[in-house]
Coordinates of C-alpha atoms in Angstrom, one line a residue:
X1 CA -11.5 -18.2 -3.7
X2 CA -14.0 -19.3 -6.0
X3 CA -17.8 -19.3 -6.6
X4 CA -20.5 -20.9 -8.9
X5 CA -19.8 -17.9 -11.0
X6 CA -16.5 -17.7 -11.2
X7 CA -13.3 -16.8 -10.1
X8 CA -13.0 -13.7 -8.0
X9 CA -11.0 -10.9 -7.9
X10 CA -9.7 -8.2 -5.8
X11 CA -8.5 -4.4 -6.1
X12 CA -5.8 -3.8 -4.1
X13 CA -4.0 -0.2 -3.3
X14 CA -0.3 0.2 -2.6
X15 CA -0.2 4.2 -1.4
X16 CA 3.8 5.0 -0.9
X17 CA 5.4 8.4 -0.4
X18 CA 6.1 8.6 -4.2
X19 CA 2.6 8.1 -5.2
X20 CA 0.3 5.2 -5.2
X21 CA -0.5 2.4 -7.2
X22 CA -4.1 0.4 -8.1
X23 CA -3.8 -3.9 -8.7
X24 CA -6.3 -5.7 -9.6
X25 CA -5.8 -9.4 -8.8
X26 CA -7.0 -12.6 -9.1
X27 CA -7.7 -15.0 -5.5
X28 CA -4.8 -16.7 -6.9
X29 CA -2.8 -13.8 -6.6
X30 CA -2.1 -13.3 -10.9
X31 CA -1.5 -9.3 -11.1
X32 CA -3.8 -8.6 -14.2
X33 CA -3.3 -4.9 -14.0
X34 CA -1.8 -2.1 -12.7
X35 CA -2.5 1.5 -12.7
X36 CA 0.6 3.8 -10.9
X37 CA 0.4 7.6 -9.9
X38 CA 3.0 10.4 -8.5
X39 CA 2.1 12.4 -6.1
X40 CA 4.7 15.1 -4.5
X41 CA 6.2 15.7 -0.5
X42 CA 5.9 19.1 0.7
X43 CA 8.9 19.8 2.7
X44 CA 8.8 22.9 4.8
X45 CA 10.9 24.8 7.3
X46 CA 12.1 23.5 10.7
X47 CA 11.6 20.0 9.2
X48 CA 8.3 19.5 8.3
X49 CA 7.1 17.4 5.4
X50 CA 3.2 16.9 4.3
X51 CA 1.3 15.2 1.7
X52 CA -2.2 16.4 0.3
X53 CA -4.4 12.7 1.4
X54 CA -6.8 14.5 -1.7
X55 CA -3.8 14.4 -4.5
X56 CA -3.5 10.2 -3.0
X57 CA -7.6 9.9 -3.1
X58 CA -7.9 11.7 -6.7
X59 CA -4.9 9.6 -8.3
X60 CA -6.8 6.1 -6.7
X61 CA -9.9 6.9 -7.8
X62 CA -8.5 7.5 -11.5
X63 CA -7.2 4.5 -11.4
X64 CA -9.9 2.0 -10.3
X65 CA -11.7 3.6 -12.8
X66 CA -8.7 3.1 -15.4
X67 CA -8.5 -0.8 -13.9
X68 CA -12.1 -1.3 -13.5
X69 CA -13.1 0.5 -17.4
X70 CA -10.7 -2.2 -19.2
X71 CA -13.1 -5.0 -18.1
X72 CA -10.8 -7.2 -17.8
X73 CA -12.9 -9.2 -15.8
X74 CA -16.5 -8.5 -15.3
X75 CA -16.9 -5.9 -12.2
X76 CA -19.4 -8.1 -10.8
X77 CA -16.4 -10.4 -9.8
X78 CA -14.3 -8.0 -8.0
X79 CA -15.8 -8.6 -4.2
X80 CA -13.0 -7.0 -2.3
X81 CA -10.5 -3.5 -2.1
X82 CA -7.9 -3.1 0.5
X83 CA -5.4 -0.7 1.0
X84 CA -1.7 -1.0 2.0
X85 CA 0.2 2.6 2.7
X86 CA 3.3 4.0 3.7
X87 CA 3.0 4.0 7.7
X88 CA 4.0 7.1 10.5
X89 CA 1.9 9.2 8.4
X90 CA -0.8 11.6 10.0
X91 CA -4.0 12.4 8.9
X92 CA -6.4 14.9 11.4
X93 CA -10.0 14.5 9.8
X94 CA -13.3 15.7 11.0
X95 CA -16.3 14.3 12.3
X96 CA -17.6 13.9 8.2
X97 CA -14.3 11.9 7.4
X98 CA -12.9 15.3 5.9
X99 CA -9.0 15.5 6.1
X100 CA -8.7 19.5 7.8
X101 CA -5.0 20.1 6.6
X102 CA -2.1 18.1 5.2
X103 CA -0.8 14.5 6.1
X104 CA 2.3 15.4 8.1
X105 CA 4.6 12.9 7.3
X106 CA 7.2 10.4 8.4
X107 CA 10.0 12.8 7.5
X108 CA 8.7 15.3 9.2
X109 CA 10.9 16.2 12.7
X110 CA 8.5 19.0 14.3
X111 CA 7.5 17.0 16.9
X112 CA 10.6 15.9 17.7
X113 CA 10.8 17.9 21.0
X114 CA 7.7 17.6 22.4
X115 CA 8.1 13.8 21.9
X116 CA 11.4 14.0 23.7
X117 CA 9.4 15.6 26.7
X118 CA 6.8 13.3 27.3
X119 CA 9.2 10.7 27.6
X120 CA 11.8 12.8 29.7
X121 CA 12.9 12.2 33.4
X122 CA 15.1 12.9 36.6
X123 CA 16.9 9.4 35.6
X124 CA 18.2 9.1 32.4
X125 CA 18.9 6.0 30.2
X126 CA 19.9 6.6 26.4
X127 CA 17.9 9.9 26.8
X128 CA 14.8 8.7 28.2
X129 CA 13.3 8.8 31.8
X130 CA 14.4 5.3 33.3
X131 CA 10.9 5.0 34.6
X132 CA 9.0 5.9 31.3
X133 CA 11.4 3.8 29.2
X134 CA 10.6 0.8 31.1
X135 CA 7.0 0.7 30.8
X136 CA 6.9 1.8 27.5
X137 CA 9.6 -0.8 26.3
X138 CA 7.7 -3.3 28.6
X139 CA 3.8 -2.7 27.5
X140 CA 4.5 -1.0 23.6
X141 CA 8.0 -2.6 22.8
X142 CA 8.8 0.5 21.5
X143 CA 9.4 3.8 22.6
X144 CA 9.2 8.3 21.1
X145 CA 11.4 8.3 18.4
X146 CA 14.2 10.8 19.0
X147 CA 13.7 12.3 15.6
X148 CA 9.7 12.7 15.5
X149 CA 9.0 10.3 12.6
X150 CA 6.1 8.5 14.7
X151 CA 2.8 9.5 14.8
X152 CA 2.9 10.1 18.2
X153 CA 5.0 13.3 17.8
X154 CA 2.9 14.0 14.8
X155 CA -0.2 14.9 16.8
X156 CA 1.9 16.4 20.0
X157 CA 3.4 19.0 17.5
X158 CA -0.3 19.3 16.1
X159 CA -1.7 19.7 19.5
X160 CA 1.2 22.5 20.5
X161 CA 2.0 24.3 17.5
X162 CA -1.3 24.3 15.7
X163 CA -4.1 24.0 18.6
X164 CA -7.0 25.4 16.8
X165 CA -6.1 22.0 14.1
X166 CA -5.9 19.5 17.1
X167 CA -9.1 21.0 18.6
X168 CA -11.1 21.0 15.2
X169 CA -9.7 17.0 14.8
X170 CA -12.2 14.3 15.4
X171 CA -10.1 11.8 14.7
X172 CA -6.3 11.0 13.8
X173 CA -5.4 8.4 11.2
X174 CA -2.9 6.6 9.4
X175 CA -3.2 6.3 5.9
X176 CA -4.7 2.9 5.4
X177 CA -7.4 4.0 7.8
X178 CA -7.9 7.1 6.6
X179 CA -8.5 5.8 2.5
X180 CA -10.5 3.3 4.2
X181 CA -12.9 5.5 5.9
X182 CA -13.5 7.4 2.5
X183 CA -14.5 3.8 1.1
X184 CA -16.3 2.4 3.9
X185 CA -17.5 5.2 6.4
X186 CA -15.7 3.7 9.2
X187 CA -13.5 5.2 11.7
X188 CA -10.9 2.6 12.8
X189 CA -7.5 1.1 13.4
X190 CA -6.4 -2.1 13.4
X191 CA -4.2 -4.0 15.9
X192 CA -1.5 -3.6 13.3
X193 CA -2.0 0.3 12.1
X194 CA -2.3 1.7 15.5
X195 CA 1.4 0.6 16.7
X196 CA 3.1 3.7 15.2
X197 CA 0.7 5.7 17.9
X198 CA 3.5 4.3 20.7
X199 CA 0.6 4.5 22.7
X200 CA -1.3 0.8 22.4
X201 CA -0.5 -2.4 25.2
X202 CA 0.6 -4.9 22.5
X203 CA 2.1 -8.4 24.9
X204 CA -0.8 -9.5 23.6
X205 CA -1.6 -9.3 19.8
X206 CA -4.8 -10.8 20.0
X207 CA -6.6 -8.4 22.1
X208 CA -4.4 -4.6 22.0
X209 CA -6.1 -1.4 23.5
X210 CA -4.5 1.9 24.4
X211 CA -2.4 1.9 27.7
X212 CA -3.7 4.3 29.8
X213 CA -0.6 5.3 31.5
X214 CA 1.1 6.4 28.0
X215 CA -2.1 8.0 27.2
X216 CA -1.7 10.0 29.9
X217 CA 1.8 10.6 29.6
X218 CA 1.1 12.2 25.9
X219 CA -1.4 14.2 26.2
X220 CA -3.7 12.6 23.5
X221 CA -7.2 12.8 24.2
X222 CA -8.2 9.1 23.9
X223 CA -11.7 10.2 21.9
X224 CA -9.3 11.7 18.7
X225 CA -7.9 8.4 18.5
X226 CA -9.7 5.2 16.1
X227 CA -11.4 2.6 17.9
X228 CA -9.0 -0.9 17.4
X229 CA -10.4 -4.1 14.9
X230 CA -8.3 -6.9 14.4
X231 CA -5.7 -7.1 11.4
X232 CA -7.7 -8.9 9.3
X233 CA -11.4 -7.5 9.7
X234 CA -13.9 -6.8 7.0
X235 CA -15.2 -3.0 7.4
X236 CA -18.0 -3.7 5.0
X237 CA -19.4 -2.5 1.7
X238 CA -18.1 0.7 -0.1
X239 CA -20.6 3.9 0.0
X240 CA -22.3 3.9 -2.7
X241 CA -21.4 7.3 -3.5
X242 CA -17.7 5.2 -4.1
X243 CA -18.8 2.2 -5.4
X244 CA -20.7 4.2 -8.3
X245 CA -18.1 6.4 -8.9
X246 CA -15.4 3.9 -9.6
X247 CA -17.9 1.3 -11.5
X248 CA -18.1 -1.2 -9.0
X249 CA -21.0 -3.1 -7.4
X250 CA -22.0 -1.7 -3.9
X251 CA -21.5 -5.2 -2.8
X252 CA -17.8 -4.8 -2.7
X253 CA -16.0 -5.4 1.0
X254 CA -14.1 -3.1 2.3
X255 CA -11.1 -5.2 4.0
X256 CA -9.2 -2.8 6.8
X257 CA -5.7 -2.2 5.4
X258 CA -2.2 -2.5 6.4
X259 CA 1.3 -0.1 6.6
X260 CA 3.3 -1.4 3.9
X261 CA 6.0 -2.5 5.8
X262 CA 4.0 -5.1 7.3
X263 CA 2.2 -5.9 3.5
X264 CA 5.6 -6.4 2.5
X265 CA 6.9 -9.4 4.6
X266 CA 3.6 -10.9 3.0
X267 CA 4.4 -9.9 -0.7
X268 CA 8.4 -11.3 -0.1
X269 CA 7.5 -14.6 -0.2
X270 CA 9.3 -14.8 2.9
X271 CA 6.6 -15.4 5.3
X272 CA 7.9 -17.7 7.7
X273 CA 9.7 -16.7 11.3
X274 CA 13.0 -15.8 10.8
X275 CA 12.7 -16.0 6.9
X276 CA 14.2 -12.3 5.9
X277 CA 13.9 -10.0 2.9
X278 CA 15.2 -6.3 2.0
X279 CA 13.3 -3.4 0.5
X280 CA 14.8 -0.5 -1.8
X281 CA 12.1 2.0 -2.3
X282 CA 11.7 5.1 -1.5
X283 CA 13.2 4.1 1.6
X284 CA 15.1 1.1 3.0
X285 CA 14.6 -2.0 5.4
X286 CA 15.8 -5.5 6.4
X287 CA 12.5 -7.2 8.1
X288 CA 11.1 -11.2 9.2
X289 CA 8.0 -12.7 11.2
X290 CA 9.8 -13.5 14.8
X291 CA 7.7 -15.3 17.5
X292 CA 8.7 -12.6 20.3
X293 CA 8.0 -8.9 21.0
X294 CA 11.6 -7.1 21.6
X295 CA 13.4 -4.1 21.4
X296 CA 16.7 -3.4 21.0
X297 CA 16.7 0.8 21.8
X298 CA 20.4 1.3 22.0
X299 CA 20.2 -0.2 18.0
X300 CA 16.8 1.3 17.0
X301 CA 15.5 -1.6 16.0
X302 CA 12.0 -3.6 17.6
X303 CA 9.0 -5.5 16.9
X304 CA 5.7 -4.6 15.5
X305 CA 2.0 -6.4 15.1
X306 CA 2.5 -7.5 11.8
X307 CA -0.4 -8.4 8.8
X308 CA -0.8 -11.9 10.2
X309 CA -2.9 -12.0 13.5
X310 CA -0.8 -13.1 16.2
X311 CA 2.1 -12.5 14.7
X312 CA 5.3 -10.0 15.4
X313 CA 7.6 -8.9 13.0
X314 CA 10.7 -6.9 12.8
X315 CA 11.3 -3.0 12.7
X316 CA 14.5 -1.7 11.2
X317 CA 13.9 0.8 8.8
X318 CA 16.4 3.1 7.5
X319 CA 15.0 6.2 5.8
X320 CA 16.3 8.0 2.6
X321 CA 17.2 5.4 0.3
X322 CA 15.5 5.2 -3.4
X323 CA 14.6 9.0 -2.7
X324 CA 18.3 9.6 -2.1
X325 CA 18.5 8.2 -6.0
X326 CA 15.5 10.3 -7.4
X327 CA 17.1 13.5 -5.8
X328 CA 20.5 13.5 -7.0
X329 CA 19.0 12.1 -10.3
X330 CA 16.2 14.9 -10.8
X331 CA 18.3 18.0 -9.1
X332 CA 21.9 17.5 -10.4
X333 CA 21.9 14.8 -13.5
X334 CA 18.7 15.5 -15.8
X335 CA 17.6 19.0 -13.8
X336 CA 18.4 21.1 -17.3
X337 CA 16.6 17.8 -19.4
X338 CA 13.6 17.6 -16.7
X339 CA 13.1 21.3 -16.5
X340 CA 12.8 21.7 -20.4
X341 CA 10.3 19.0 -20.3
X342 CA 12.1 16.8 -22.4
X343 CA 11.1 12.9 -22.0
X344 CA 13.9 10.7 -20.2
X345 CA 13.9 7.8 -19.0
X346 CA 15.1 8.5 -15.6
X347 CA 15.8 5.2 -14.3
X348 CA 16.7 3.3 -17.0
X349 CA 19.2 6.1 -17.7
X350 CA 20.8 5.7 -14.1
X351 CA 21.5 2.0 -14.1
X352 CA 22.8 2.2 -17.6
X353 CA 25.2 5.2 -16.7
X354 CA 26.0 3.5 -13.0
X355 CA 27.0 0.1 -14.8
X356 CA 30.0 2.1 -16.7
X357 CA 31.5 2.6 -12.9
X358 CA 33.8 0.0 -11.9
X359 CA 32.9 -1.9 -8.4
X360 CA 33.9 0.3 -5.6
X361 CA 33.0 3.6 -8.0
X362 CA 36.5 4.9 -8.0
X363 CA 37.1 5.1 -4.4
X364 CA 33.7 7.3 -4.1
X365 CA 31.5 6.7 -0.8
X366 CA 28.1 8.2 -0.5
X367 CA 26.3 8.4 3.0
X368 CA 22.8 8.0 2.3
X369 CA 21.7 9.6 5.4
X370 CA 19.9 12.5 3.6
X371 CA 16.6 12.4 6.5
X372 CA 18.7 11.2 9.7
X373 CA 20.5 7.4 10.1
X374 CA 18.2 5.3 10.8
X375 CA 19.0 1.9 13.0
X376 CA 21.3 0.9 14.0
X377 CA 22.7 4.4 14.6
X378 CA 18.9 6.1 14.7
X379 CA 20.2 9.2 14.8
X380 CA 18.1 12.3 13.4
X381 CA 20.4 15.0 13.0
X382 CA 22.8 12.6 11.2
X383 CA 23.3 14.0 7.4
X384 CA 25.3 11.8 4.2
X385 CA 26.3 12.9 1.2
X386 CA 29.8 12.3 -0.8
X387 CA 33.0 11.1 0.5
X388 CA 36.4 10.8 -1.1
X389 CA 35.7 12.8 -4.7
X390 CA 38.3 13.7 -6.6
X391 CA 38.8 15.5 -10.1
X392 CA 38.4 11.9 -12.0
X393 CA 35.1 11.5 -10.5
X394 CA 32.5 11.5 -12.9
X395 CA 28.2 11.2 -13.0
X396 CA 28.9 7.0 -13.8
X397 CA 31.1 7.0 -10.3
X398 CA 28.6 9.4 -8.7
X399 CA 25.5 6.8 -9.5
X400 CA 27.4 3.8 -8.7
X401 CA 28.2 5.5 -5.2
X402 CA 24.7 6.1 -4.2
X403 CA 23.7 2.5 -5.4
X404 CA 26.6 0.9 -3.3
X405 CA 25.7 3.7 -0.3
X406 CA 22.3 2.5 -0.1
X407 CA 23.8 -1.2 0.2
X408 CA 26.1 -0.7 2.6
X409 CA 23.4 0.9 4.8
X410 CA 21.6 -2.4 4.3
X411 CA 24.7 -4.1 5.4
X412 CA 25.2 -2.8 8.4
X413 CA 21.5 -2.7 9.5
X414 CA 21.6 -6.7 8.1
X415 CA 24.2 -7.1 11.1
X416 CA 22.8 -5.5 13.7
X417 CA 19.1 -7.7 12.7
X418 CA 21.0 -11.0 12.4
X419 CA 22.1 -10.3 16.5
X420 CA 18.6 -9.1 17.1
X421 CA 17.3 -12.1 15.9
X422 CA 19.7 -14.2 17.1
X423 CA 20.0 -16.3 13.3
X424 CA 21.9 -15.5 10.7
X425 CA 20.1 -14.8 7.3
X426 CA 21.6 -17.6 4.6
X427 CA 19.8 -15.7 1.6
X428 CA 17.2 -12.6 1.5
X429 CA 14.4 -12.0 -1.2
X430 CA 14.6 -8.6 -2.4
X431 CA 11.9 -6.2 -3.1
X432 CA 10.6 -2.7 -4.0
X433 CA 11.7 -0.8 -7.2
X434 CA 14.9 -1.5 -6.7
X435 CA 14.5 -4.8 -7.2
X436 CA 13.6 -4.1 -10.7
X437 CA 17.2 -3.6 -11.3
X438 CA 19.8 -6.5 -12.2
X439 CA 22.7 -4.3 -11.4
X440 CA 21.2 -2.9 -7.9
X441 CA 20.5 -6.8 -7.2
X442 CA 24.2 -7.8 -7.9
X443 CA 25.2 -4.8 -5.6
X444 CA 23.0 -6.1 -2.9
X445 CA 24.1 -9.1 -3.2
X446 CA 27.7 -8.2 -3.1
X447 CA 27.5 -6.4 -0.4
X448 CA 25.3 -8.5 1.9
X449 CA 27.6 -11.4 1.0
X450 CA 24.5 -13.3 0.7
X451 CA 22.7 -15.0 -2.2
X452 CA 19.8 -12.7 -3.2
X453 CA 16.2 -14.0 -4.0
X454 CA 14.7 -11.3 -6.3
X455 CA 11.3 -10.5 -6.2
X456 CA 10.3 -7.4 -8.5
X457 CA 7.2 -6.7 -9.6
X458 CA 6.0 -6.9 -12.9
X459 CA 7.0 -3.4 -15.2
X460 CA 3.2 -2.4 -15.8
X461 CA 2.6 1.1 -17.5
X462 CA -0.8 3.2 -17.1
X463 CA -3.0 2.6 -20.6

């Protein structure tokens, strides 16, 4: 995309659950910069777990200011900002575009059981109401997740256990939407966003709406939920409340965003149907464009609108993976380093330790199911940890094993996709942070038995 004036640029913002991150990028898609941010999960009792959308909107605002002060090309050629977020996250906001509490996030469980009763009957089939499952399965392609990580229960457990929150709502968004309804003004969803609702018609991705019949099954008062765009629609300009604030002309476009997940399949390089890649980040998943809405419920694993319009692509996403890393890391190997405030290098320090392990780390196992097993087991109340320790076992076998734990998780998931799809993957590109890693590629590689294409992103630091 060029002009008489020049090349043009873009800002784009990756938002995941460990904090997010501000690009700025060229139409030829050269990453000139990158600004990256933390921000924390609140986990409370009975499962919950929020984030504070103001700690995500302060850290992008510091850094398109950071990107957009280093002039590394004029401002007058950045035309575009779009957003890509972690997804099954839940954002009530008011009529003003005001978030009224925490996002309640996709580890959160509380609405587990009210998201169990709406889809509950006199005949049962893997838990659901035979007559329920069918429609839903045949008109969403998915169905309530048995463990509450879906929007969905998200805004049942807002509606039951905090009523004066779901009455005080105006709308309830996902991320994406949400960031870009600070930037634009506009209330919306795309065709793409609104899937983890489970409460949208999707056989046909050119023209999804709400079902009635699920709406009415919920609960949800269709007027708290965003009007629908398609994937790939231009919202307009950025207030110019936003647009002065961060340095940019108010002629910038505000392009409607995308989960992640779906950003992803893009950002693999492996955008064809049937072409597969695996994410480590803070959690893990094994995805591809398929030509076909499905779902495979005994396995937890569907379809989902993806980025492209028209397009499907897979859902199997596991849950706990590079978190499961960070925790053990933070809370048991560096807690006494950390909590003196003493600089380490966290990560580089892990791979250097877990490459000391031999191949197998000493017999140790870890069970990365920390939040649930995810497909193909999709089972909630499911909890890991470490297998087989004995007193040899060291913090070099301990890494390794979480490493390997996360990969065999991808293995089996890897199976279970490959009958889904009905191909087997020759090779997979490799993404997220853990794809920075060489040793984490070999173990994926290993494991998987396949060759492994890796695609990390460059190691930027904020200026």
């Amino acid at each position: 995309m060029t002009s008489g004036g020049g090349e043009q640029y873009v800002l784009a913002v990756d938002l995941g659950s460990g904090g997010p991150k501000v690009v700025l990028a060229s139409s030829r898609g050269e990453l000139l910069d990158v600004a990256r941010y933390a921000t924390g999960t609140i986990l409370l009792p009975n499962g919950g777990a929020e984030q504070d959308p103001e700690a995500w909107w302060s850290a992008i605002s510091d850094g398109v200011r950071r990107v957009v002060a280093k002039r590394l090309v004029p401002p007058e050629r950045i035309v575009a900002v779009s957003c890509a977020t972690q997804w099954s996250v839940t954002v009530p906001v008011d009529r003003a575009g005001k978030h009224l509490a925490n996002a309640v996030h996709w580890m959160d469980s509380r609405g587990a059981p009210y998201s169990r009763a709406v889809s509950d009957g006199l005949i049962k089939v893997a838990g659901y109401g035979a007559r329920k499952l069918i429609h839903w399965l045949r008109v969403n392609g998915g169905a309530p997740t048995t463990s509450g990580a879906d929007v969905l229960a998200h805004i049942l457990h807002i509606k039951h256990d905090r009523p004066e929150l779901y009455r005080a709502t105006y709308k309830f968004l996902e991320p994406m939407d949400y960031l870009s309804l600070r930037m634009s003004g506009k209330f919306s969803a795309t065709h793409s966003t609104v899937f983890p609702y489970l409460i949208t018609d999707n056989r046909n991705n050119l023209s999804i709406d709400y079902d009635r019949k699920l709406l009415a099954w919920s609960g949800i008062d269709r007027q708290k939920l965003p009007d629908l765009v398609p994937v790939d629609s231009v919202l307009g300009p950025l207030l110019p409340e936003v647009a002065d604030a961060w340095g940019l002309p108010r002629t910038v476009q505000v392009v409607a965003g995308t989960g992640d997940s779906q950003a992803a399949v893009l950002g693999s390089g492996a955008v064809h149907d049937y072409q597969g890649h695996v994410c480590v980040g803070t959690s893990s998943w094994l995805s591809c464009h398929v030509p076909f809405k499905k779902t495979d419920l005994i396995r937890f694993i569907g379809t989902m609108p993806a980025a492209v319009r028209g397009k499907n692509m897979v859902v199997a996403e596991q849950g706990a993976a590079g978190k499961c890393l960070e925790l053990f890391a933070q809370r048991w190997l560096f807690q006494d380093q950390l909590a003196a405030g003493a600089p380490v290098d966290l990560y580089g320090r892990i791979f250097e330790l877990a490459a000391q392990a031999p191949a197998g780390s000493g017999g140790l196992i870890f069970l990365p199911w920390l939040n649930g097993a995810g497909p193909p087991a999709g089972t909630g109340n499911t909890r890991g940890g470490f297998l087989n320790q004995n007193l040899q076992t060291g913090r070099e076998e301990a890494l390794r094993a979480v490493l390997e734990g996360i990969a065999y998780n991808l293995r089996w998931v890897r199976d279970a996709v490959e009958r889904f799809v009905k191909r087997r993957f020759d090779a997979l590109n490799f993404i997220g942070g853990g794809a920075q890693s060489p040793l984490w590629c070999q173990i994926v590689a290993d494991v998987l038995n396949r060759p492994i294409r890796q695609v990390a992103e460059p190691n930027y630091a904020i200026a």
